[in-house]
Coordinates of C-alpha atoms in Angstrom, one line a residue:
D101 CA 10.3 -11.0 19.2
G102 CA 10.1 -7.5 19.3
S103 CA 8.3 -6.9 15.8
Y104 CA 4.6 -5.5 16.1
L105 CA 1.4 -6.9 13.9
V106 CA -0.5 -3.7 13.0
S107 CA -4.0 -4.3 12.0
M108 CA -6.8 -1.9 10.6
F109 CA -9.8 -2.3 8.6
C110 CA -11.8 0.1 6.2
S111 CA -15.2 -0.4 4.8
M112 CA -15.1 1.1 1.3
P113 CA -18.7 1.3 -0.2
G114 CA -18.9 2.3 -3.9
I115 CA -15.1 1.3 -4.5
T116 CA -14.2 -1.7 -6.9
P117 CA -11.3 -3.9 -7.3
E118 CA -10.5 -2.2 -10.7
M119 CA -10.3 1.2 -9.1
I120 CA -7.7 0.0 -6.4
K121 CA -5.6 -1.7 -9.1
W122 CA -5.7 1.4 -11.0
W123 CA -5.0 3.6 -8.0
F124 CA -1.7 1.8 -7.3
W125 CA -0.7 1.9 -11.1
W126 CA -1.9 5.6 -11.6
H127 CA -0.7 7.4 -8.4
P128 CA 3.0 6.6 -8.3
K129 CA 3.8 8.6 -11.6
K130 CA 3.4 12.4 -10.2
N131 CA 4.3 13.3 -6.6
E132 CA 0.9 15.7 -6.6
R133 CA -1.3 12.3 -6.9
Y134 CA 0.4 10.5 -3.9
Q135 CA 0.3 13.8 -1.9
V136 CA -3.5 14.2 -2.4
W137 CA -4.0 10.7 -0.7
Y138 CA -2.7 12.1 2.8
P139 CA -1.9 15.7 2.4
G140 CA 0.8 16.7 4.9
A141 CA 2.0 13.0 5.3
H142 CA 2.9 11.8 1.8
Y143 CA 5.7 13.8 0.3
A144 CA 6.9 12.3 -2.9
I145 CA 6.9 9.0 -4.8
G146 CA 8.6 7.5 -7.6
F147 CA 8.8 4.1 -9.4
S148 CA 11.9 2.0 -10.2
K149 CA 13.0 2.9 -14.0
K150 CA 13.0 -0.9 -14.7
Q151 CA 9.3 -0.8 -14.7
S152 CA 8.8 2.3 -17.1
A153 CA 7.0 0.3 -19.4
Y154 CA 4.5 -0.8 -17.0
F155 CA 3.7 2.6 -15.5
N156 CA 4.0 4.2 -19.1
C157 CA 1.1 2.3 -20.4
E158 CA -1.7 4.1 -22.1
V159 CA -4.4 2.2 -19.7
C160 CA -4.1 0.2 -16.5
P161 CA -2.4 -3.0 -17.3
E162 CA -2.4 -6.5 -15.4
F163 CA -0.6 -6.0 -12.1
Q164 CA 3.1 -6.6 -12.5
N165 CA 5.6 -6.9 -9.5
N166 CA 7.0 -3.4 -8.9
T167 CA 9.0 -1.1 -6.8
Q168 CA 7.7 2.2 -5.4
F169 CA 9.9 4.9 -3.4
P170 CA 7.2 6.7 -1.3
V171 CA 8.4 9.5 1.0
E172 CA 6.0 9.9 3.8
K173 CA 5.4 10.9 7.5
I174 CA 4.7 8.0 9.8
G175 CA 4.0 9.6 13.1
K176 CA 6.8 12.0 13.9
I177 CA 9.3 10.4 11.4
K178 CA 9.5 11.5 7.6
M179 CA 10.9 8.3 5.9
P180 CA 12.1 7.6 2.4
L181 CA 10.7 3.9 1.7
R182 CA 11.0 1.2 -0.9
I183 CA 8.0 -0.9 -1.4
D184 CA 8.5 -4.2 -3.6
F185 CA 4.7 -5.1 -4.6
I186 CA 4.5 -8.6 -5.3
S187 CA 1.8 -10.8 -6.4
P188 CA -0.6 -12.2 -3.4
E189 CA 0.5 -15.8 -4.6
E190 CA 4.3 -14.7 -4.3
F191 CA 3.2 -13.5 -0.8
G192 CA 1.8 -16.7 0.3
F193 CA -1.7 -16.3 -0.2
S194 CA -3.9 -19.3 -2.1
K195 CA -5.8 -17.9 -5.4
A196 CA -8.4 -20.8 -4.7
V197 CA -8.9 -19.6 -0.9
M198 CA -9.3 -16.0 -2.1
Q199 CA -12.0 -16.9 -4.6
Q200 CA -13.9 -19.1 -1.9
N201 CA -13.6 -15.7 0.5
N202 CA -15.0 -13.4 -1.9
I203 CA -11.5 -11.6 -2.1
P204 CA -10.9 -10.6 -5.5
L205 CA -7.8 -8.4 -4.5
I206 CA -4.9 -8.5 -2.1
V207 CA -2.2 -5.6 -2.5
C208 CA 1.0 -6.7 -0.7
G209 CA 4.6 -6.3 -0.3
H210 CA 8.1 -5.8 1.4
V211 CA 8.9 -2.6 2.9
G212 CA 12.4 -1.2 3.6
A213 CA 14.3 1.8 4.1
L214 CA 17.7 3.1 2.6
N215 CA 16.5 2.0 -1.0
G216 CA 16.2 -1.7 0.5
L217 CA 19.3 -1.7 2.5
V218 CA 17.2 -2.4 5.5
M219 CA 13.9 -4.3 5.0
H220 CA 11.9 -4.1 7.9
T221 CA 8.0 -4.9 7.3
E222 CA 5.8 -6.9 5.2
M223 CA 2.2 -5.7 4.3
S224 CA -1.1 -6.8 2.9
H225 CA -4.0 -5.0 2.1
I226 CA -6.8 -7.6 1.7
F227 CA -10.0 -6.3 -0.2
K228 CA -13.3 -8.4 0.3
Q229 CA -16.1 -8.0 -1.9
T230 CA -19.1 -6.7 -0.5
E231 CA -22.8 -6.1 -1.6
D232 CA -21.9 -2.3 -1.7
G233 CA -18.2 -2.3 -2.4
L234 CA -15.1 -3.5 -0.8
F235 CA -14.1 -4.3 2.9
M236 CA -10.3 -3.7 3.3
I237 CA -8.2 -5.6 6.0
S238 CA -4.8 -4.2 6.5
R239 CA -1.9 -5.9 8.0
F240 CA 1.8 -4.9 8.5
W241 CA 4.3 -6.7 10.4
L242 CA 6.7 -4.2 11.4
G243 CA 10.1 -5.3 12.0
K244 CA 9.5 -8.8 10.7
T245 CA 12.0 -8.9 8.3
M246 CA 15.0 -6.8 10.2
N247 CA 18.3 -8.0 12.2
P248 CA 16.8 -8.2 16.0
L249 CA 19.2 -5.9 17.1
L250 CA 18.2 -3.1 14.9
R251 CA 14.5 -4.2 15.6
K252 CA 14.9 -3.6 19.0
L253 CA 16.4 0.0 18.5
I254 CA 13.9 1.3 15.8
I255 CA 10.5 -0.5 16.3
T256 CA 8.7 0.7 19.0
E257 CA 4.9 0.5 20.3
E258 CA 4.6 4.3 19.6
L259 CA 5.8 3.7 15.8
A260 CA 3.2 0.6 15.6
E261 CA 0.3 3.0 16.8
A262 CA 1.5 5.9 14.3
M263 CA 1.3 3.1 11.5
A264 CA -2.0 2.1 12.5
E265 CA -3.4 5.8 12.5
H266 CA -1.4 6.6 9.2
C267 CA -3.0 3.4 7.2
C268 CA -6.7 4.4 8.7
V269 CA -6.3 7.9 7.6
E270 CA -5.2 7.2 4.2
Y271 CA -7.5 4.7 3.4
R272 CA -10.2 6.7 4.6
N273 CA -9.2 9.7 2.4
L274 CA -8.9 7.3 -0.6
L275 CA -12.4 6.3 0.2
E276 CA -13.2 10.0 -0.4
I277 CA -11.0 10.8 -3.5
L278 CA -10.9 7.6 -5.6
P279 CA -14.1 7.8 -7.2
V280 CA -14.0 11.1 -8.4
L281 CA -10.2 10.6 -9.7
Y282 CA -10.9 7.3 -11.1
S283 CA -13.8 8.4 -13.2
E284 CA -12.1 11.8 -14.2
N285 CA -8.6 10.0 -15.1
K286 CA -9.1 6.3 -15.8

């Protein structure tokens, strides 16, 4: 149908589900936090004012659906995005199946551009518990939620390859920086 399934994985020894939950709550508060995740490819981030109470809590609260507005470069394209993060259950994952498969956390959402005017991608980062940390499996369904004509014009193999590379780099970077950031700032 002209969409692309982008898949990647990353072994994350020493990383806990609590660290990942904290990261997705902590980093949207300041551009510098987002930039350190992928220098040169992450420019800025913000969150919906409707979720100010969630992001301004003193300590990391339980997950709530939230909207974030990252600006990043995928391949050669600088993109202002909108990501509506939702619960795994709302995305279609079963809590029982997650527990049976030793998956304590899934970060997922709907991705769009132009402040959500054009929603284009579905994404999930599945974190499986291992003996020494987590194993992350990421999936991006590029163009899946787009108008077919627009999809044909915008979603390309080059963009899909750039998305895979971007995700691989940012999560390997996160593996290196998260333990120290979590220890110093939680």
